[in-house]
Amino acid sequence: MSRSERLLDLIQSLRRHRRPVSGQALADELGISIRTLYRDIATLQGQGAPIEGEAGLGYVLKPGFMLPPLMFSDEEIEAIVLGSRWVAKQPDRRLSAAAANALAKIAAVLPDDLRGDLDASTLLVGPPAEVIEGIDLGLVRQAIRNERKLAFHYRDAAGAASQRVVWPFALGFFDKVRVVVAWCETRQDFRHFRTDRIAELKPVDTRYPRRRQAMLKEWRATLDSPRGS
């Protein structure tokens, strides 16, 4: 591994840790000696990386630090291209366009050799399933970001219809269906709603009383329990 690659790996490692991490833990993670780790920390700090801390106390990378997009591994490029190509074929038109735009922005700032790898990626995404969405998924994503309620008409697998007001906090993308994960005011519990069974979707200009990350964590803890809609 070259020194530049090692420094980049150190930055990426610090980025993954939200709290101060000891020098020894970083050295073990990177497979280098503690003396090399200290020299690399000093080098990055001298180059302007906002790394705070010291030996014995731990190190943390301040939020907002942006790496120049000069180095990607082959697998990182493949992951970027494959993920963007998959999203670009989803029925959410705005998200699809955003994926194509993001890939173009990444390509615009890459060195020529890496840009060539980006264009020549041979990992392909098959044609999407024939799906007709009856709602604007962009409204669902916006409600999730803003922690706002949604109201809609829902028809379950048995054909029973109901009106729901929910607190959406996640949107699952599968090959043939999209699923809104939410707290349902009617059921007073977590529920999963297939978007192809939702009609008359209306954003409610009311913020739900819980934080979406807290609900997401609680919902994940319930995944072993069977739940229906």
mmCIF file of C-alpha atoms in Angstrom:
data_model
loop_
_atom_site.group_PDB
_atom_site.id
_atom_site.type_symbol
_atom_site.label_atom_id
_atom_site.label_comp_id
_atom_site.label_asym_id
_atom_site.label_seq_id
_atom_site.Cartn_x
_atom_site.Cartn_y
_atom_site.Cartn_z
ATOM 1 C CA MET A 1 0.000 0.000 0.000
ATOM 2 C CA SER A 2 1.363 3.431 -0.938
ATOM 3 C CA ARG A 3 1.600 6.186 1.665
ATOM 4 C CA SER A 4 -1.090 8.228 -0.115
ATOM 5 C CA GLU A 5 -3.440 5.241 -0.016
ATOM 6 C CA ARG A 6 -2.693 4.745 3.673
ATOM 7 C CA LEU A 7 -3.460 8.396 4.442
ATOM 8 C CA LEU A 8 -6.715 8.152 2.522
ATOM 9 C CA ASP A 9 -7.662 4.987 4.437
ATOM 10 C CA LEU A 10 -6.913 6.797 7.704
ATOM 11 C CA ILE A 11 -9.239 9.655 6.751
ATOM 12 C CA GLN A 12 -11.960 7.180 5.806
ATOM 13 C CA SER A 13 -11.499 5.314 9.081
ATOM 14 C CA LEU A 14 -11.806 8.532 11.085
ATOM 15 C CA ARG A 15 -14.902 9.440 9.098
ATOM 16 C CA ARG A 16 -16.589 6.198 10.193
ATOM 17 C CA HIS A 17 -16.043 6.991 13.875
ATOM 18 C CA ARG A 18 -18.372 9.658 15.239
ATOM 19 C CA ARG A 19 -16.641 9.759 18.629
ATOM 20 C CA PRO A 20 -12.941 10.029 19.500
ATOM 21 C CA VAL A 21 -11.099 6.783 18.774
ATOM 22 C CA SER A 22 -7.761 5.810 20.249
ATOM 23 C CA GLY A 23 -4.597 5.821 18.190
ATOM 24 C CA GLN A 24 -4.026 2.134 18.933
ATOM 25 C CA ALA A 25 -7.515 1.224 17.669
ATOM 26 C CA LEU A 26 -6.848 3.141 14.452
ATOM 27 C CA ALA A 27 -3.440 1.539 14.041
ATOM 28 C CA ASP A 28 -4.921 -1.944 14.523
ATOM 29 C CA GLU A 29 -7.700 -1.205 12.036
ATOM 30 C CA LEU A 30 -5.202 -0.053 9.402
ATOM 31 C CA GLY A 31 -2.582 -2.706 10.151
ATOM 32 C CA ILE A 32 0.199 -0.222 10.925
ATOM 33 C CA SER A 33 2.352 0.561 13.945
ATOM 34 C CA ILE A 34 1.304 3.183 16.468
ATOM 35 C CA ARG A 35 4.379 5.281 15.560
ATOM 36 C CA THR A 36 3.352 5.260 11.893
ATOM 37 C CA LEU A 37 -0.184 6.197 12.912
ATOM 38 C CA TYR A 38 1.057 9.220 14.868
ATOM 39 C CA ARG A 39 3.211 10.356 11.927
ATOM 40 C CA ASP A 40 0.267 9.983 9.537
ATOM 41 C CA ILE A 41 -2.022 11.974 11.855
ATOM 42 C CA ALA A 42 0.566 14.756 11.993
ATOM 43 C CA THR A 43 0.939 14.708 8.197
ATOM 44 C CA LEU A 44 -2.812 15.027 7.637
ATOM 45 C CA GLN A 45 -3.104 17.799 10.225
ATOM 46 C CA GLY A 46 -0.256 19.626 8.508
ATOM 47 C CA GLN A 47 -2.140 19.355 5.197
ATOM 48 C CA GLY A 48 -5.226 20.969 6.720
ATOM 49 C CA ALA A 49 -7.351 17.990 7.765
ATOM 50 C CA PRO A 50 -9.368 19.051 10.862
ATOM 51 C CA ILE A 51 -8.339 16.130 13.079
ATOM 52 C CA GLU A 52 -8.668 16.923 16.768
ATOM 53 C CA GLY A 53 -7.162 15.028 19.703
ATOM 54 C CA GLU A 54 -3.831 13.719 20.880
ATOM 55 C CA ALA A 55 -2.093 10.560 22.002
ATOM 56 C CA GLY A 56 -3.818 9.044 25.024
ATOM 57 C CA LEU A 57 -7.079 10.907 24.427
ATOM 58 C CA GLY A 58 -8.090 9.730 20.985
ATOM 59 C CA TYR A 59 -8.758 11.395 17.645
ATOM 60 C CA VAL A 60 -11.842 12.634 15.826
ATOM 61 C CA LEU A 61 -12.375 14.156 12.388
ATOM 62 C CA LYS A 62 -14.509 17.294 12.561
ATOM 63 C CA PRO A 63 -17.755 17.078 10.537
ATOM 64 C CA GLY A 64 -17.890 18.687 7.121
ATOM 65 C CA PHE A 65 -14.390 17.803 5.945
ATOM 66 C CA MET A 66 -14.490 17.023 2.223
ATOM 67 C CA LEU A 67 -11.917 14.876 0.487
ATOM 68 C CA PRO A 68 -10.989 15.845 -3.060
ATOM 69 C CA PRO A 69 -12.416 13.066 -5.255
ATOM 70 C CA LEU A 70 -9.032 12.025 -6.624
ATOM 71 C CA MET A 71 -8.852 8.429 -5.490
ATOM 72 C CA PHE A 72 -11.332 5.591 -5.754
ATOM 73 C CA SER A 73 -10.512 1.920 -5.736
ATOM 74 C CA ASP A 74 -11.776 -0.277 -8.578
ATOM 75 C CA GLU A 75 -14.460 -1.751 -6.328
ATOM 76 C CA GLU A 76 -15.539 1.686 -5.082
ATOM 77 C CA ILE A 77 -16.038 2.813 -8.681
ATOM 78 C CA GLU A 78 -17.995 -0.343 -9.453
ATOM 79 C CA ALA A 79 -20.194 0.232 -6.408
ATOM 80 C CA ILE A 80 -20.863 3.858 -7.373
ATOM 81 C CA VAL A 81 -21.775 2.966 -10.946
ATOM 82 C CA LEU A 82 -23.867 -0.089 -10.075
ATOM 83 C CA GLY A 83 -25.809 1.730 -7.358
ATOM 84 C CA SER A 84 -26.439 4.768 -9.549
ATOM 85 C CA ARG A 85 -27.548 2.626 -12.478
ATOM 86 C CA TRP A 86 -29.973 0.700 -10.261
ATOM 87 C CA VAL A 87 -31.512 3.860 -8.794
ATOM 88 C CA ALA A 88 -31.752 5.408 -12.265
ATOM 89 C CA LYS A 89 -34.118 2.593 -13.285
ATOM 90 C CA GLN A 90 -36.479 3.009 -10.334
ATOM 91 C CA PRO A 91 -40.016 4.347 -10.901
ATOM 92 C CA ASP A 92 -39.315 7.372 -8.671
ATOM 93 C CA ARG A 93 -38.592 9.795 -11.514
ATOM 94 C CA ARG A 94 -36.965 12.510 -9.423
ATOM 95 C CA LEU A 95 -34.732 10.044 -7.608
ATOM 96 C CA SER A 96 -33.857 8.421 -10.930
ATOM 97 C CA ALA A 97 -32.817 11.770 -12.411
ATOM 98 C CA ALA A 98 -30.846 12.616 -9.260
ATOM 99 C CA ALA A 99 -28.838 9.379 -9.581
ATOM 100 C CA ALA A 100 -27.899 10.175 -13.175
ATOM 101 C CA ASN A 101 -26.956 13.744 -12.215
ATOM 102 C CA ALA A 102 -24.855 12.589 -9.261
ATOM 103 C CA LEU A 103 -22.924 10.143 -11.445
ATOM 104 C CA ALA A 104 -22.267 12.902 -13.995
ATOM 105 C CA LYS A 105 -20.977 15.240 -11.262
ATOM 106 C CA ILE A 106 -18.626 12.560 -9.937
ATOM 107 C CA ALA A 107 -17.339 11.854 -13.444
ATOM 108 C CA ALA A 108 -16.734 15.564 -14.072
ATOM 109 C CA VAL A 109 -14.184 15.892 -11.248
ATOM 110 C CA LEU A 110 -12.392 12.559 -11.577
ATOM 111 C CA PRO A 111 -8.959 12.251 -13.213
ATOM 112 C CA ASP A 112 -9.037 10.959 -16.771
ATOM 113 C CA ASP A 113 -7.977 7.411 -15.905
ATOM 114 C CA LEU A 114 -10.639 7.000 -13.226
ATOM 115 C CA ARG A 115 -13.264 8.643 -15.443
ATOM 116 C CA GLY A 116 -12.492 5.985 -18.027
ATOM 117 C CA ASP A 117 -13.051 3.263 -15.411
ATOM 118 C CA LEU A 118 -16.363 4.879 -14.528
ATOM 119 C CA ASP A 119 -17.549 4.854 -18.135
ATOM 120 C CA ALA A 120 -16.267 1.342 -18.809
ATOM 121 C CA SER A 121 -17.839 -0.409 -15.815
ATOM 122 C CA THR A 122 -19.175 -3.769 -16.936
ATOM 123 C CA LEU A 123 -21.565 -4.273 -14.012
ATOM 124 C CA LEU A 124 -25.009 -3.900 -15.558
ATOM 125 C CA VAL A 125 -28.514 -3.562 -14.157
ATOM 126 C CA GLY A 126 -31.280 -5.550 -15.810
ATOM 127 C CA PRO A 127 -34.535 -4.006 -17.022
ATOM 128 C CA PRO A 128 -36.894 -3.024 -14.212
ATOM 129 C CA ALA A 129 -40.097 -4.928 -13.549
ATOM 130 C CA GLU A 130 -43.197 -3.496 -15.144
ATOM 131 C CA VAL A 131 -44.528 -1.351 -12.317
ATOM 132 C CA ILE A 132 -47.086 1.433 -12.392
ATOM 133 C CA GLU A 133 -46.892 3.708 -9.381
ATOM 134 C CA GLY A 134 -50.137 5.359 -8.420
ATOM 135 C CA ILE A 135 -48.497 7.944 -6.157
ATOM 136 C CA ASP A 136 -45.598 10.390 -6.269
ATOM 137 C CA LEU A 137 -42.793 8.741 -4.304
ATOM 138 C CA GLY A 138 -41.105 12.120 -4.065
ATOM 139 C CA LEU A 139 -43.872 13.237 -1.700
ATOM 140 C CA VAL A 140 -43.200 10.225 0.511
ATOM 141 C CA ARG A 141 -39.471 10.933 0.623
ATOM 142 C CA GLN A 142 -40.111 14.591 1.426
ATOM 143 C CA ALA A 143 -42.459 13.659 4.264
ATOM 144 C CA ILE A 144 -39.803 11.331 5.678
ATOM 145 C CA ARG A 145 -37.087 14.006 5.483
ATOM 146 C CA ASN A 146 -39.306 16.631 7.106
ATOM 147 C CA GLU A 147 -40.902 14.234 9.633
ATOM 148 C CA ARG A 148 -44.413 15.087 8.440
ATOM 149 C CA LYS A 149 -47.562 12.964 8.496
ATOM 150 C CA LEU A 150 -49.184 11.438 5.419
ATOM 151 C CA ALA A 151 -52.847 10.667 4.809
ATOM 152 C CA PHE A 152 -54.036 8.201 2.184
ATOM 153 C CA HIS A 153 -56.560 5.606 1.113
ATOM 154 C CA TYR A 154 -55.208 2.053 1.488
ATOM 155 C CA ARG A 155 -56.393 -1.301 0.187
ATOM 156 C CA ASP A 156 -54.809 -4.375 1.806
ATOM 157 C CA ALA A 157 -54.064 -7.777 0.248
ATOM 158 C CA ALA A 158 -57.609 -8.976 0.942
ATOM 159 C CA GLY A 159 -59.102 -5.916 -0.765
ATOM 160 C CA ALA A 160 -60.320 -4.228 2.432
ATOM 161 C CA ALA A 161 -60.177 -0.438 2.147
ATOM 162 C CA SER A 162 -59.360 2.046 4.895
ATOM 163 C CA GLN A 163 -58.243 5.608 5.476
ATOM 164 C CA ARG A 164 -54.882 5.965 7.190
ATOM 165 C CA VAL A 165 -52.822 8.728 8.745
ATOM 166 C CA VAL A 166 -49.245 7.626 9.272
ATOM 167 C CA TRP A 167 -45.848 8.846 10.428
ATOM 168 C CA PRO A 168 -43.482 7.707 7.644
ATOM 169 C CA PHE A 169 -39.832 7.132 8.497
ATOM 170 C CA ALA A 170 -38.500 4.754 5.813
ATOM 171 C CA LEU A 171 -39.132 3.749 2.200
ATOM 172 C CA GLY A 172 -38.097 0.277 1.039
ATOM 173 C CA PHE A 173 -37.212 -0.382 -2.619
ATOM 174 C CA PHE A 174 -37.711 -3.927 -3.902
ATOM 175 C CA ASP A 175 -37.686 -5.345 -7.427
ATOM 176 C CA LYS A 176 -41.444 -5.169 -7.919
ATOM 177 C CA VAL A 177 -42.805 -3.062 -5.054
ATOM 178 C CA ARG A 178 -42.012 -0.072 -2.888
ATOM 179 C CA VAL A 179 -42.981 -0.164 0.799
ATOM 180 C CA VAL A 180 -43.622 2.751 3.154
ATOM 181 C CA VAL A 181 -42.606 1.934 6.717
ATOM 182 C CA ALA A 182 -44.539 4.044 9.184
ATOM 183 C CA TRP A 183 -46.282 4.353 12.524
ATOM 184 C CA CYS A 184 -50.010 4.030 11.851
ATOM 185 C CA GLU A 185 -52.345 6.177 13.942
ATOM 186 C CA THR A 186 -55.241 3.800 13.232
ATOM 187 C CA ARG A 187 -53.424 0.656 14.391
ATOM 188 C CA GLN A 188 -51.223 2.427 16.951
ATOM 189 C CA ASP A 189 -48.325 0.325 15.771
ATOM 190 C CA PHE A 190 -45.696 0.033 13.056
ATOM 191 C CA ARG A 191 -47.081 -0.965 9.675
ATOM 192 C CA HIS A 192 -45.788 -1.573 6.136
ATOM 193 C CA PHE A 193 -47.755 -0.122 3.211
ATOM 194 C CA ARG A 194 -47.167 -1.167 -0.397
ATOM 195 C CA THR A 195 -47.163 1.958 -2.523
ATOM 196 C CA ASP A 196 -49.115 0.244 -5.324
ATOM 197 C CA ARG A 197 -52.029 -0.124 -2.879
ATOM 198 C CA ILE A 198 -51.977 3.537 -1.828
ATOM 199 C CA ALA A 199 -54.304 6.087 -3.418
ATOM 200 C CA GLU A 200 -55.248 9.721 -2.766
ATOM 201 C CA LEU A 201 -51.956 10.435 -1.028
ATOM 202 C CA LYS A 202 -51.962 13.789 0.761
ATOM 203 C CA PRO A 203 -49.147 15.329 2.799
ATOM 204 C CA VAL A 204 -50.335 16.604 6.168
ATOM 205 C CA ASP A 205 -48.675 19.823 7.275
ATOM 206 C CA THR A 206 -48.207 18.480 10.791
ATOM 207 C CA ARG A 207 -44.931 17.275 12.204
ATOM 208 C CA TYR A 208 -45.273 13.956 13.946
ATOM 209 C CA PRO A 209 -44.284 13.975 17.629
ATOM 210 C CA ARG A 210 -41.338 11.566 17.459
ATOM 211 C CA ARG A 211 -37.961 11.662 15.733
ATOM 212 C CA ARG A 212 -37.673 9.485 12.669
ATOM 213 C CA GLN A 213 -34.329 7.964 13.718
ATOM 214 C CA ALA A 214 -35.794 6.888 17.059
ATOM 215 C CA MET A 215 -38.716 5.198 15.300
ATOM 216 C CA LEU A 216 -36.399 3.538 12.802
ATOM 217 C CA LYS A 217 -34.338 2.074 15.642
ATOM 218 C CA GLU A 218 -37.432 0.857 17.490
ATOM 219 C CA TRP A 219 -38.925 -0.631 14.310
ATOM 220 C CA ARG A 220 -35.732 -2.557 13.562
ATOM 221 C CA ALA A 221 -35.986 -4.151 16.996
ATOM 222 C CA THR A 222 -39.441 -5.492 16.084
ATOM 223 C CA LEU A 223 -38.479 -7.148 12.786
ATOM 224 C CA ASP A 224 -38.463 -10.621 14.334
ATOM 225 C CA SER A 225 -42.147 -10.203 15.167
ATOM 226 C CA PRO A 226 -44.628 -10.860 12.297
ATOM 227 C CA ARG A 227 -46.678 -7.791 11.483
ATOM 228 C CA GLY A 228 -49.302 -7.077 8.891
ATOM 229 C CA SER A 229 -51.105 -4.026 7.541
#
